[in-house]
C-alpha positions as YAML, in Angstrom:
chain: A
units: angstrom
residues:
- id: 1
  name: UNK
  ca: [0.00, 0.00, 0.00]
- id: 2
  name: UNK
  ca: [3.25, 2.45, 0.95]
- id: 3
  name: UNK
  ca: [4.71, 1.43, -2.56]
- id: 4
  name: UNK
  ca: [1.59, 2.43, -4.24]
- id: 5
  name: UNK
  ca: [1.07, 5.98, -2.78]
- id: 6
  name: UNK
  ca: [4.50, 6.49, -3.10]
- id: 7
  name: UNK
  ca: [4.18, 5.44, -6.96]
- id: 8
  name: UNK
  ca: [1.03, 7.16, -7.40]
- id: 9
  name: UNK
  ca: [2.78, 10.89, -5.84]
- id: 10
  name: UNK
  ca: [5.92, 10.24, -8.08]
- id: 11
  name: UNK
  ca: [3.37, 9.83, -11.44]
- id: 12
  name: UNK
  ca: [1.68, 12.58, -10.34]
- id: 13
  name: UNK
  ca: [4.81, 14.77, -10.04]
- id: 14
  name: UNK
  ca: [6.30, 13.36, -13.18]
- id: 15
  name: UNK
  ca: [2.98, 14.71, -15.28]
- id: 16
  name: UNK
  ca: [3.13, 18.25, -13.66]
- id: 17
  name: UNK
  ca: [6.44, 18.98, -14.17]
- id: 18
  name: UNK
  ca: [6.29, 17.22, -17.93]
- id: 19
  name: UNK
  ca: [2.81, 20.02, -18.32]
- id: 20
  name: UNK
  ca: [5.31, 23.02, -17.39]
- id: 21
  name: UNK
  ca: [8.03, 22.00, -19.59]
- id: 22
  name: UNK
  ca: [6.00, 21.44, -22.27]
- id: 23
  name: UNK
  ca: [4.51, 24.73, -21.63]
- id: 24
  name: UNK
  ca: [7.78, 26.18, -21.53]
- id: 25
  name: UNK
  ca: [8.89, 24.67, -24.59]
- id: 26
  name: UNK
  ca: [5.82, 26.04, -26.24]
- id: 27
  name: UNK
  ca: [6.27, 29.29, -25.51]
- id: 28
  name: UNK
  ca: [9.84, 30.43, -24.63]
- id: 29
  name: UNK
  ca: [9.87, 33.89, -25.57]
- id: 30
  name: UNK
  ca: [6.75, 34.20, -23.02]
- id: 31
  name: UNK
  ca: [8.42, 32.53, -20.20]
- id: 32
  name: UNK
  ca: [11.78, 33.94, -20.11]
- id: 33
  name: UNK
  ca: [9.62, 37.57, -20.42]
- id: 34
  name: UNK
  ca: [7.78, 36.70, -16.74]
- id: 35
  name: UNK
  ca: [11.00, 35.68, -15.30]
- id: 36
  name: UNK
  ca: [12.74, 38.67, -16.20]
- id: 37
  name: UNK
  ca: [10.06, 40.98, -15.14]
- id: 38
  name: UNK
  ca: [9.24, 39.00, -11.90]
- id: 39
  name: UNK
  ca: [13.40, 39.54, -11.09]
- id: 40
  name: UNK
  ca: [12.92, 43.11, -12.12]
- id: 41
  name: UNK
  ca: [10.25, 43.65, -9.60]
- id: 42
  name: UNK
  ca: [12.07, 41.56, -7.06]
- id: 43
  name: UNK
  ca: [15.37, 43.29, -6.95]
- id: 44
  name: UNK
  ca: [13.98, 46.75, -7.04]
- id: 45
  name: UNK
  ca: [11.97, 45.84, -3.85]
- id: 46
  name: UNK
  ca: [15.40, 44.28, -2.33]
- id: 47
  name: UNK
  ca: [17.11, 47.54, -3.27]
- id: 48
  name: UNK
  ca: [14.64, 49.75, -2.00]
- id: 49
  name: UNK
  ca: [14.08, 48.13, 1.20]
- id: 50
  name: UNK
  ca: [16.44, 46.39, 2.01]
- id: 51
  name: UNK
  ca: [17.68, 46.77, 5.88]
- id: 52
  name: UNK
  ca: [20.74, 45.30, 6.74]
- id: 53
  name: UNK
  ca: [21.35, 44.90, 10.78]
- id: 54
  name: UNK
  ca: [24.90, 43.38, 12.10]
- id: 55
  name: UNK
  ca: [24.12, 43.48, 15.51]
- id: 56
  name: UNK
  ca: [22.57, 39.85, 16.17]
- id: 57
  name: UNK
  ca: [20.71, 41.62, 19.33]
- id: 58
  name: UNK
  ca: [18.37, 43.02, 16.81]
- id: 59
  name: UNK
  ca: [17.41, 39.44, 15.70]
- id: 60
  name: UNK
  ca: [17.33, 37.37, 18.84]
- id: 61
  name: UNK
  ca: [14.20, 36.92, 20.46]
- id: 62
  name: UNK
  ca: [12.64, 38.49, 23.58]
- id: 63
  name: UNK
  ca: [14.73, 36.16, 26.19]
- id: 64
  name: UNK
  ca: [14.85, 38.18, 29.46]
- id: 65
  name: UNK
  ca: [18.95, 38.78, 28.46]
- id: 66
  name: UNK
  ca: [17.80, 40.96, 25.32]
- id: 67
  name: UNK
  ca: [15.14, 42.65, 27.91]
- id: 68
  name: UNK
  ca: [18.03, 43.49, 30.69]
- id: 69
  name: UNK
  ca: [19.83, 44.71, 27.78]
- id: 70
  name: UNK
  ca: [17.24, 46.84, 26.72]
- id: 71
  name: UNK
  ca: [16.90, 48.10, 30.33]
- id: 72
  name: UNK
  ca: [20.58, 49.39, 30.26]
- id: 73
  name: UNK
  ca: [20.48, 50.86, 26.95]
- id: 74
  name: UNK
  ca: [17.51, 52.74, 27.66]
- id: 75
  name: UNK
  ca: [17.87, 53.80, 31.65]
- id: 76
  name: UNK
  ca: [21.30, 53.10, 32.33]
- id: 77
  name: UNK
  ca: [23.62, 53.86, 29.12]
- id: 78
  name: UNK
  ca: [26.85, 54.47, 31.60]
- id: 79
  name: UNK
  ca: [26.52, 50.90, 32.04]
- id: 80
  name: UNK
  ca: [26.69, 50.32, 27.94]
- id: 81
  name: UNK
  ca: [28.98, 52.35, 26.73]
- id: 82
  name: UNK
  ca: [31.96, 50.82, 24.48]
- id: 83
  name: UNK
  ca: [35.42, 52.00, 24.34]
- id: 84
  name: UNK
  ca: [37.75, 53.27, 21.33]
- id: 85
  name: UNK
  ca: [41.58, 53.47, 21.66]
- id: 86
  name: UNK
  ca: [43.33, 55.73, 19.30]
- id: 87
  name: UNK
  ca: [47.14, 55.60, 19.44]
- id: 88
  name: UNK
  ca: [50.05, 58.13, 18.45]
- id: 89
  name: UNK
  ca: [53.48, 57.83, 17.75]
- id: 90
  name: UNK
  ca: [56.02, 60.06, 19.26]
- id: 91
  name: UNK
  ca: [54.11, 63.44, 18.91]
- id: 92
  name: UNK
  ca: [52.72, 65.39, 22.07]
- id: 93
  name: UNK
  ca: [51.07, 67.95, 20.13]
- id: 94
  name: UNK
  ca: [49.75, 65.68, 17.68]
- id: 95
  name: UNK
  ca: [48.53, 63.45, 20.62]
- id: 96
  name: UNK
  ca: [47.04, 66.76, 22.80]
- id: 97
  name: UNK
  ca: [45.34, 68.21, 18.99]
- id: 98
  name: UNK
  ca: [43.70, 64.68, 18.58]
- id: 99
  name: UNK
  ca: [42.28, 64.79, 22.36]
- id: 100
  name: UNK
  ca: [40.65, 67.63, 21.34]
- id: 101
  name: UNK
  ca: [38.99, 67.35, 18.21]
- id: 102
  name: UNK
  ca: [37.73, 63.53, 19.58]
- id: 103
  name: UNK
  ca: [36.12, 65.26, 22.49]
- id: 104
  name: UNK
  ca: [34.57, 67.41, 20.27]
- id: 105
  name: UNK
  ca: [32.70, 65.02, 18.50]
- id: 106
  name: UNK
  ca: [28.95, 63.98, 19.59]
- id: 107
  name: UNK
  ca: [29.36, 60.43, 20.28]
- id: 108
  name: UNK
  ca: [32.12, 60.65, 22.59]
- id: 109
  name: UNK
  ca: [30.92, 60.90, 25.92]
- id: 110
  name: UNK
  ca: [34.55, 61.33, 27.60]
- id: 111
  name: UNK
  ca: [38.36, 60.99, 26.10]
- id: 112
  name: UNK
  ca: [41.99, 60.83, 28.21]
- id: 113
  name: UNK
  ca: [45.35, 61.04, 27.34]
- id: 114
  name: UNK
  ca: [47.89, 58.34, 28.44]
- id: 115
  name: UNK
  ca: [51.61, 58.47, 28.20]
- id: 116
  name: UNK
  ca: [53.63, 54.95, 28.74]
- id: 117
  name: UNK
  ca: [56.84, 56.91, 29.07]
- id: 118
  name: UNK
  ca: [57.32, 55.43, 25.86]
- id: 119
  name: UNK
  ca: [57.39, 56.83, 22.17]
- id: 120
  name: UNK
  ca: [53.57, 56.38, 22.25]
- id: 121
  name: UNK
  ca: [50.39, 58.75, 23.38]
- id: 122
  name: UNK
  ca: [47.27, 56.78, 23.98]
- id: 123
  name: UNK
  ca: [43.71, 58.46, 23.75]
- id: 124
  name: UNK
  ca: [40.93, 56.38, 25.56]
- id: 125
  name: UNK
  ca: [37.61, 57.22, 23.84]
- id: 126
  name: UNK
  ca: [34.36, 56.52, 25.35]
- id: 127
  name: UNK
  ca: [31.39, 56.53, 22.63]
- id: 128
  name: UNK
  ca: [27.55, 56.24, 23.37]
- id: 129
  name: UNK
  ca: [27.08, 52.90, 21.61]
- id: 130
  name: UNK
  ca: [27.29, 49.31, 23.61]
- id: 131
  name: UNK
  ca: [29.62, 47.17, 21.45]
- id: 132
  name: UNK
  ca: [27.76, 45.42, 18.95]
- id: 133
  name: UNK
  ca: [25.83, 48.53, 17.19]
- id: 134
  name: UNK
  ca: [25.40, 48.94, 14.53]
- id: 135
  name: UNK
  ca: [26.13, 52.84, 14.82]
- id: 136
  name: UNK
  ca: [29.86, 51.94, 15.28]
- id: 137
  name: UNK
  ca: [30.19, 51.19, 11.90]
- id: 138
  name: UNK
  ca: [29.85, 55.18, 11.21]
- id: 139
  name: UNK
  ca: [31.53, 56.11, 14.40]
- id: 140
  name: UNK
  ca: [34.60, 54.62, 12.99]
- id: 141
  name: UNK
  ca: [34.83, 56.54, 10.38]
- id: 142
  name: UNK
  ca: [34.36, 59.27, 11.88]
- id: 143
  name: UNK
  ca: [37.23, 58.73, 14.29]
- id: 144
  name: UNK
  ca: [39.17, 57.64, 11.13]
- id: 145
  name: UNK
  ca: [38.93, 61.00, 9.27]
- id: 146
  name: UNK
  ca: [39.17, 62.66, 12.29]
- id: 147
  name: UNK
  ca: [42.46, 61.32, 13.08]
- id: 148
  name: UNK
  ca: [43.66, 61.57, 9.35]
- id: 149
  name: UNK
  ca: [43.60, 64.90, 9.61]
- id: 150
  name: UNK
  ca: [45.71, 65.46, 12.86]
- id: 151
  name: UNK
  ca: [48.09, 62.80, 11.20]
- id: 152
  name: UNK
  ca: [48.54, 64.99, 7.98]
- id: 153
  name: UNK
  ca: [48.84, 67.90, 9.77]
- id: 154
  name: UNK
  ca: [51.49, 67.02, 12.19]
- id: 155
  name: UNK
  ca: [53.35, 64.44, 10.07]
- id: 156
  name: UNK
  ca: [52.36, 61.76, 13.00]
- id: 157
  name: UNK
  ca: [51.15, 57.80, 12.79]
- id: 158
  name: UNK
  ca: [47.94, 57.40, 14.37]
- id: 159
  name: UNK
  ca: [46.46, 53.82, 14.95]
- id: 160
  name: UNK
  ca: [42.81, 52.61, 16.04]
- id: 161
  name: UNK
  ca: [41.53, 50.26, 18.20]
- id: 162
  name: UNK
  ca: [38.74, 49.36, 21.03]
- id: 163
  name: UNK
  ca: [35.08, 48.16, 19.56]
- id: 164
  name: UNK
  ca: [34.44, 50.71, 16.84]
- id: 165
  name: UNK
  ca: [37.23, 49.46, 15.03]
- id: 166
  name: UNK
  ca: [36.47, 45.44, 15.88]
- id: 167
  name: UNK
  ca: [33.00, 45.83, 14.38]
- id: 168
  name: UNK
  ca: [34.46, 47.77, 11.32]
- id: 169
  name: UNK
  ca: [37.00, 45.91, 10.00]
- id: 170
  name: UNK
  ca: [35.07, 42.66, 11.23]
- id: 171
  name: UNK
  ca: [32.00, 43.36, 9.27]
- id: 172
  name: UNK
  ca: [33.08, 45.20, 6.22]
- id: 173
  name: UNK
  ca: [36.30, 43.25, 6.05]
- id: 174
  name: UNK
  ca: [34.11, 39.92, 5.71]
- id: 175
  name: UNK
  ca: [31.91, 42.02, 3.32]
- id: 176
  name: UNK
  ca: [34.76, 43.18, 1.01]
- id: 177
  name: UNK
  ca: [36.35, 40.46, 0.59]
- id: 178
  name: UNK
  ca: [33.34, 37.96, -0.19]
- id: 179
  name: UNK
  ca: [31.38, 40.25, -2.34]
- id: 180
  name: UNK
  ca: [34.68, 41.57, -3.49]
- id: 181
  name: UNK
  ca: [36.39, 38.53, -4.08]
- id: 182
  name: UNK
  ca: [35.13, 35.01, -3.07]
- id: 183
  name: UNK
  ca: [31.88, 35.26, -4.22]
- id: 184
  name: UNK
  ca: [33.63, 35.78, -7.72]
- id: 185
  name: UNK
  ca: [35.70, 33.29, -7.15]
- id: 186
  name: UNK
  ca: [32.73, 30.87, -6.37]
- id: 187
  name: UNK
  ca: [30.98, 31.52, -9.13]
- id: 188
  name: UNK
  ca: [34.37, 31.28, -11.68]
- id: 189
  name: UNK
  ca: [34.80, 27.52, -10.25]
- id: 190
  name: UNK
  ca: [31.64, 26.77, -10.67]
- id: 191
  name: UNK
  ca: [32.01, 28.12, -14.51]
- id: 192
  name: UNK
  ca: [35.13, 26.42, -15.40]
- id: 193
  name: UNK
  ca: [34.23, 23.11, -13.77]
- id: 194
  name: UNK
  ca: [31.17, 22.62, -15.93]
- id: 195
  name: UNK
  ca: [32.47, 24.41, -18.90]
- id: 196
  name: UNK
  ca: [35.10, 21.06, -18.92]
- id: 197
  name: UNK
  ca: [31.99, 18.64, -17.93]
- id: 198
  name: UNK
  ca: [29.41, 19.65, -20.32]
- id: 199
  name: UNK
  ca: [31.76, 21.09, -22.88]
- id: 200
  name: UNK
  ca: [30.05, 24.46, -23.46]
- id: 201
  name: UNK
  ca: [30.31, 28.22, -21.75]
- id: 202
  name: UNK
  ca: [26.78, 28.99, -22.23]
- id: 203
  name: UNK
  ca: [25.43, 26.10, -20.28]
- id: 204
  name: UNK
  ca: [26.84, 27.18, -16.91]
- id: 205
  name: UNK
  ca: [26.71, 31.34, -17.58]
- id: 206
  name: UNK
  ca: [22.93, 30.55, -17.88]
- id: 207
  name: UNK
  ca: [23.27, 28.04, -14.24]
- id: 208
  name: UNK
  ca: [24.63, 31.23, -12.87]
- id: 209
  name: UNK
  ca: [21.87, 33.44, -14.03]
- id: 210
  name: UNK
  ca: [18.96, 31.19, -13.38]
- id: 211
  name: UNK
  ca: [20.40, 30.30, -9.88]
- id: 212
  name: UNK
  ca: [20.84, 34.24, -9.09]
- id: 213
  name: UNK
  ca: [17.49, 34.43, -10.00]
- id: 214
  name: UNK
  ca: [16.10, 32.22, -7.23]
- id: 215
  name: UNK
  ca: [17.62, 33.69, -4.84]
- id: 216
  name: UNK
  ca: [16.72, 37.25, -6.02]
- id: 217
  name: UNK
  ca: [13.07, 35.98, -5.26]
- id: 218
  name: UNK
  ca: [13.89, 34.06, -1.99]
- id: 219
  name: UNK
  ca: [15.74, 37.14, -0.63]
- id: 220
  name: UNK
  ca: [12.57, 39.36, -1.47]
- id: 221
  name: UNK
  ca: [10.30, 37.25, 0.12]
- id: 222
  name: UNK
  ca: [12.19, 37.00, 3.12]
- id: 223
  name: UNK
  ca: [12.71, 40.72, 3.37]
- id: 224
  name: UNK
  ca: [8.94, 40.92, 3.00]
- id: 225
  name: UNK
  ca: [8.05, 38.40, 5.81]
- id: 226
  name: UNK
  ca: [10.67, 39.68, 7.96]
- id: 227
  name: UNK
  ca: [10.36, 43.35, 7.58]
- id: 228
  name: UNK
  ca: [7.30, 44.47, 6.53]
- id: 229
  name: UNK
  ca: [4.94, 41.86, 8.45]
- id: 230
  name: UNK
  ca: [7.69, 41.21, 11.38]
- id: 231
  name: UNK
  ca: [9.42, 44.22, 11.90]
- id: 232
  name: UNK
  ca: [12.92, 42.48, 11.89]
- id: 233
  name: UNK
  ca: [15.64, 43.43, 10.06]
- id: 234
  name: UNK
  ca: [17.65, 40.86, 7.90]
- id: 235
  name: UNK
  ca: [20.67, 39.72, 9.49]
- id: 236
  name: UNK
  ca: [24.10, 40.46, 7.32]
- id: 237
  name: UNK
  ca: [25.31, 37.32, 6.83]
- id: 238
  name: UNK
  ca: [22.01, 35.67, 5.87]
- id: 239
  name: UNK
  ca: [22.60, 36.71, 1.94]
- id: 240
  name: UNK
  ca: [25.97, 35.49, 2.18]
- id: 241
  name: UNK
  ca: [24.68, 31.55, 3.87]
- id: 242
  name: UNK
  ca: [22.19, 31.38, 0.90]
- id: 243
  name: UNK
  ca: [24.27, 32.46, -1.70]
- id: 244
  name: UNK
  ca: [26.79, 30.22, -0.95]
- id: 245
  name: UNK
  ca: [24.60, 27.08, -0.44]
- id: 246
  name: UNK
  ca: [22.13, 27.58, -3.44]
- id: 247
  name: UNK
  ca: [24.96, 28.02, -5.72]
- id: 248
  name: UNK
  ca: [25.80, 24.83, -5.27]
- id: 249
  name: UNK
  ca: [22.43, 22.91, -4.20]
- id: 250
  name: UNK
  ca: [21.49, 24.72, -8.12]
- id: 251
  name: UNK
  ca: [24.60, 23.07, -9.55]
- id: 252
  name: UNK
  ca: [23.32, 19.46, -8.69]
- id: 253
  name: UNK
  ca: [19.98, 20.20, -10.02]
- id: 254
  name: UNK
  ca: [20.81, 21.42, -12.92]
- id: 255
  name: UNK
  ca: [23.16, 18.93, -14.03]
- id: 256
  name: UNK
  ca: [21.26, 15.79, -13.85]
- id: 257
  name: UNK
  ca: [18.60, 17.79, -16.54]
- id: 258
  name: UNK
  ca: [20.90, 18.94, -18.56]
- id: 259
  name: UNK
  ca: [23.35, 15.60, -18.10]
- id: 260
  name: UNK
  ca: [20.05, 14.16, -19.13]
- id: 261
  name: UNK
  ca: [19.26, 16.31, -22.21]
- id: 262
  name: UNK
  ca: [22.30, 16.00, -23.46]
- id: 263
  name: UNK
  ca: [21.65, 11.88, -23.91]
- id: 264
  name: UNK
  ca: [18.46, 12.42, -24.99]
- id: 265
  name: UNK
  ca: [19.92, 14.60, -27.85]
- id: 266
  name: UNK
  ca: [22.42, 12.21, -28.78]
- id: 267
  name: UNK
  ca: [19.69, 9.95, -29.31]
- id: 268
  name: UNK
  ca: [17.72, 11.42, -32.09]
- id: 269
  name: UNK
  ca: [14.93, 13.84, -30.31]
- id: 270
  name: UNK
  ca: [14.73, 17.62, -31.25]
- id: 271
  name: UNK
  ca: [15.45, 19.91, -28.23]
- id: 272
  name: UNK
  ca: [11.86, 20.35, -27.19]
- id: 273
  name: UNK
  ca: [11.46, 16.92, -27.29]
- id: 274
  name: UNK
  ca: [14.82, 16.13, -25.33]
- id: 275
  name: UNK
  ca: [13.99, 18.62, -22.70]
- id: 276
  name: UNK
  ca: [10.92, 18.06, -21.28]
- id: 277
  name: UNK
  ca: [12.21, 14.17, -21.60]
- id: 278
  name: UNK
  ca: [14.67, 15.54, -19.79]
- id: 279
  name: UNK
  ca: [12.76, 16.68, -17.04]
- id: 280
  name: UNK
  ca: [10.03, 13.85, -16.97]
- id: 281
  name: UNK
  ca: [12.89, 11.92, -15.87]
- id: 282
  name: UNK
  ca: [14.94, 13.61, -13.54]
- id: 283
  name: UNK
  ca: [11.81, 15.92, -12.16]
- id: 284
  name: UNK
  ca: [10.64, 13.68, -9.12]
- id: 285
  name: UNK
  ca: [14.59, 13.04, -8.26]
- id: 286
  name: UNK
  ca: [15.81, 16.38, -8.28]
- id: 287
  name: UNK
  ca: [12.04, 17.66, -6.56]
- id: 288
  name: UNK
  ca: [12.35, 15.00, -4.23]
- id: 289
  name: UNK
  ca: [16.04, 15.79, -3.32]
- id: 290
  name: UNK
  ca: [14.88, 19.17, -3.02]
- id: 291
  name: UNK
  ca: [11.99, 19.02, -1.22]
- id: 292
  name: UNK
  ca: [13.99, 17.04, 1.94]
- id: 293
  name: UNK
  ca: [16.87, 19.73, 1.87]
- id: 294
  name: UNK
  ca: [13.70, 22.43, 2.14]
- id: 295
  name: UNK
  ca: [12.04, 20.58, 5.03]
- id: 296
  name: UNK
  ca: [15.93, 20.06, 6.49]
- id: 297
  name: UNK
  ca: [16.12, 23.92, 6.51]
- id: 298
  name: UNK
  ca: [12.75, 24.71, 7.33]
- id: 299
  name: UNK
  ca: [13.04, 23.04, 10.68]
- id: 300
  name: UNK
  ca: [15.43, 25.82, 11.84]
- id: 301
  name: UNK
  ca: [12.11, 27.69, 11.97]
- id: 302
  name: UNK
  ca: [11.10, 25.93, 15.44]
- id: 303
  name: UNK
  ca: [13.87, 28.07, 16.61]
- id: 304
  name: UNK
  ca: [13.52, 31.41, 18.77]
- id: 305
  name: UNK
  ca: [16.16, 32.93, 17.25]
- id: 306
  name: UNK
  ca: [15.07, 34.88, 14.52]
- id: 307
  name: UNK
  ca: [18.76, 34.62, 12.87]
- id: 308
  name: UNK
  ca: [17.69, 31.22, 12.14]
- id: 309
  name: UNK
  ca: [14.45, 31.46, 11.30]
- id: 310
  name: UNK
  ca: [15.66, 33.95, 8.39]
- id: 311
  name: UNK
  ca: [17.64, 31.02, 6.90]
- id: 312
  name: UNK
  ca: [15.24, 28.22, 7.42]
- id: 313
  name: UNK
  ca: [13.03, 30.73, 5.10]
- id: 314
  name: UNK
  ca: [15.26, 32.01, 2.61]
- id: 315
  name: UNK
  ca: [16.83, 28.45, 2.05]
- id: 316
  name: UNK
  ca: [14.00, 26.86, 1.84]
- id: 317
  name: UNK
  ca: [12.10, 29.20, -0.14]
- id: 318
  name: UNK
  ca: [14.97, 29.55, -2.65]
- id: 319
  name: UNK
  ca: [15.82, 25.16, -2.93]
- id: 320
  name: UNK
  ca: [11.82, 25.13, -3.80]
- id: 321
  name: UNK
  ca: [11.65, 28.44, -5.86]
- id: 322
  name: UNK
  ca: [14.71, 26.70, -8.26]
- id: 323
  name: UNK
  ca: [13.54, 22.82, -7.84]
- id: 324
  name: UNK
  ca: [9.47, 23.40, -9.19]
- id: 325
  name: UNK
  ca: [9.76, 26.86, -10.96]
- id: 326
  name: UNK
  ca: [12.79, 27.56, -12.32]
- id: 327
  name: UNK
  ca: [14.70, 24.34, -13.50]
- id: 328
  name: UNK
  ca: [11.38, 22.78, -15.08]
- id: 329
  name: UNK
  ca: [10.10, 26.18, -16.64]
- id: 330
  name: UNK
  ca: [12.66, 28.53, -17.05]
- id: 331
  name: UNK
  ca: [15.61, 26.25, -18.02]
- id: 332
  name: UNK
  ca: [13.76, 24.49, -20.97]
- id: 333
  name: UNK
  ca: [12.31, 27.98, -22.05]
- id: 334
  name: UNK
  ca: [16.13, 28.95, -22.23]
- id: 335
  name: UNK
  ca: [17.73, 26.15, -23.91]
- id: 336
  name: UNK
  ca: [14.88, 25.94, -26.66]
- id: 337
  name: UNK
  ca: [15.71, 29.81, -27.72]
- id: 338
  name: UNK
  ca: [19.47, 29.12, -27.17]
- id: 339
  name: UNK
  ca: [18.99, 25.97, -29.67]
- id: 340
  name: UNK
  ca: [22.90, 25.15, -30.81]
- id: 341
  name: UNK
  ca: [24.37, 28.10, -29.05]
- id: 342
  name: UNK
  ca: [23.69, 25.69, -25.71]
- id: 343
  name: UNK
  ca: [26.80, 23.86, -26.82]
- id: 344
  name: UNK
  ca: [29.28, 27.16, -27.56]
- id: 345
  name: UNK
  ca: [31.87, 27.14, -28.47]
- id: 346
  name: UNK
  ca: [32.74, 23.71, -28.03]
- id: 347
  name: UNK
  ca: [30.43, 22.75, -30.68]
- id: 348
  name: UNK
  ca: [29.72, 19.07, -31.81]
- id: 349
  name: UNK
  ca: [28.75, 18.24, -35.11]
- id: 350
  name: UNK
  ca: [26.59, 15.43, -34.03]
- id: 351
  name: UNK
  ca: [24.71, 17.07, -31.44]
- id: 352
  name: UNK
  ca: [24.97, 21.08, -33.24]
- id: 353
  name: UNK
  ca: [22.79, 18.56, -36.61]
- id: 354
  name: UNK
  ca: [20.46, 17.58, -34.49]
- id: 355
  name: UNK
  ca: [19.77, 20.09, -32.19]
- id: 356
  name: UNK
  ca: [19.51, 22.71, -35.38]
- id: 357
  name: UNK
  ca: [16.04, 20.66, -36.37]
- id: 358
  name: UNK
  ca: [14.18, 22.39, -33.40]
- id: 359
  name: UNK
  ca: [13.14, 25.80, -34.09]
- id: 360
  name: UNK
  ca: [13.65, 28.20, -30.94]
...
């Protein structure tokens, strides 16, 4: 009885996902047109409201902690306040200059010199944030251009430290050099690995696109739930956990239908044909894989922490977004208009005579 309901769902899956890629196949131009626009709409909502918090306070539940915290912040800010250490070499003007202009900024509540009876002055900055802010980002900088100019003015080294500093070059470090670098870097493996596999560039620059899309979509309805119906702002390294896993989660998926495709090709069908073959076949596998990596994810939900309960969203959102929308509507809308130039530029004269039959 198991074996037959199990059957039964897996038939039943099998002719939906065949209907949307014959759909898809049907009308390409159509398809590809509602993706686009849907992205449009997506990222200008992400881009317009978008609110990016790195202080995990701001996403952690109401636990009496985050209450007592509250208490200080509000009543009792003497009790909260972080520290900055700014640091100058061998210059006593320089050093007694700097004291001045940091006391006259707002967010300094008090500043003192120290001497070590060494070559170094030592300015101990109090500022009217507690030490995972978000406002310390800003503060920072100020402090930085602040003590730039006594440093160009006096010829003098001046270093800093304490908590504004920590949460600076901790977050926007990170954030340079992953959206800067690895995220590039990422996405280039990714590239070159299946540009050897499957023998063609265009193959994996449209992975990258169609991928980016889900999680363009997953990201704004996150934002949505979060923000606009929860109040809570998205946590900074949420984008960076989803990007990284659905980058490769869309890799998987992607290959077995184009793996897939590529036999069915070989074989004698046209491209329409081979593609929603294509996806008869490997549809309940790659929904089903998909579907248990969604519920994996969407268990973190149970959690109080609201940190978490952003991921289990956006991760499973985005896995099920790719797994029933994208790879069985978008992907054979995309390969039918691509026709031979699926295969560029390594072409193959067996698979560029067939696949030149279909019409895209």
């Amino acid at each position: 009885m198991a074996h037959g309901i199990e059957a039964k769902s897996v038939e039943l899956r099998t002719a939906f996902l065949s209907r949307m890629a014959k759909f898809a196949v049907d009308r390409p131009r159509l398809v590809v047109t509602i993706f686009l626009a849907i992205t449009a709409l997506a990222l200008t909502y992400l881009l317009l409201n978008i609110r990016i918090t790195t202080d995990p306070v701001q996403v952690m539940p109401n636990t009496p902690a985050k209450v007592g915290l509250s208490l200080l912040i509000n009543y009792f800010r003497n009790y909260d306040y972080s520290t900055a250490y700014l640091v100058i070499y061998g210059n006593k003007s320089a050093a007694l200059a700097l004291l001045n202009a940091i006391k006259g900024q707002d967010y300094v509540i008090n500043a003192a010199l120290s001497y070590n009876g060494s070559d170094m002055y030592i300015i101990t900055a109090t500022v009217n944030q507690q030490s995972l802010s978000d406002k310390l980002i800003p503060i920072y900088l100020s402090l930085r251009e602040v003590a730039n100019e006594v440093a160009r003015e006096y010829g003098s080294k001046v270093l800093i430290g304490g908590s504004p500093a920590d949460k600076y070059y901790f977050v926007l470090g990170f954030e340079r050099e992953y959206y800067g670098l690895i995220i590039y870097v990422m996405i280039a493996i990714n590239i070159v690995i299946l540009t050897i596999y499957m023998r063609s560039v265009m193959i994996p620059l449209r992975l990258v696109a169609t991928v980016l899309m889900s999680i363009t979509w997953s990201l704004a309805l996150t934002i949505f739930v979060f923000q606009e119906l929860m109040g809570i702002q998205t946590y900074w390294l949420m984008p960076v956990i989803l990007i990284s896993l659905l980058l490769s989660v869309g890799t998987d998926y992607d290959l077995f239908i184009v793996s897939r495709f590529r036999e069915e090709i070989s074989n004698g069908l046209s491209d329409k044909d081979a593609i929603v073959r294509a996806v008869e076949v490997t549809g309940p596998v790659v929904t089903g894989a998909a579907l248990v990596l969604a519920m994996a994810f969407a268990s973190l939900a149970l959690s109080s922490i609201y940190i978490l309960k952003q991921v289990a969203l956006a991760v499973a959102s985005s896995v099920i977004i790719d797994s029933f929308i994208v790879r069985p509507l978008l992907v054979p809308a995309i390969i039918v208009l691509l026709g031979k130039w699926n295969w560029w530029p390594f072409y193959n004269k067996s698979i560029g005579a067939i696949s030149s039959t279909s019409e895209p």
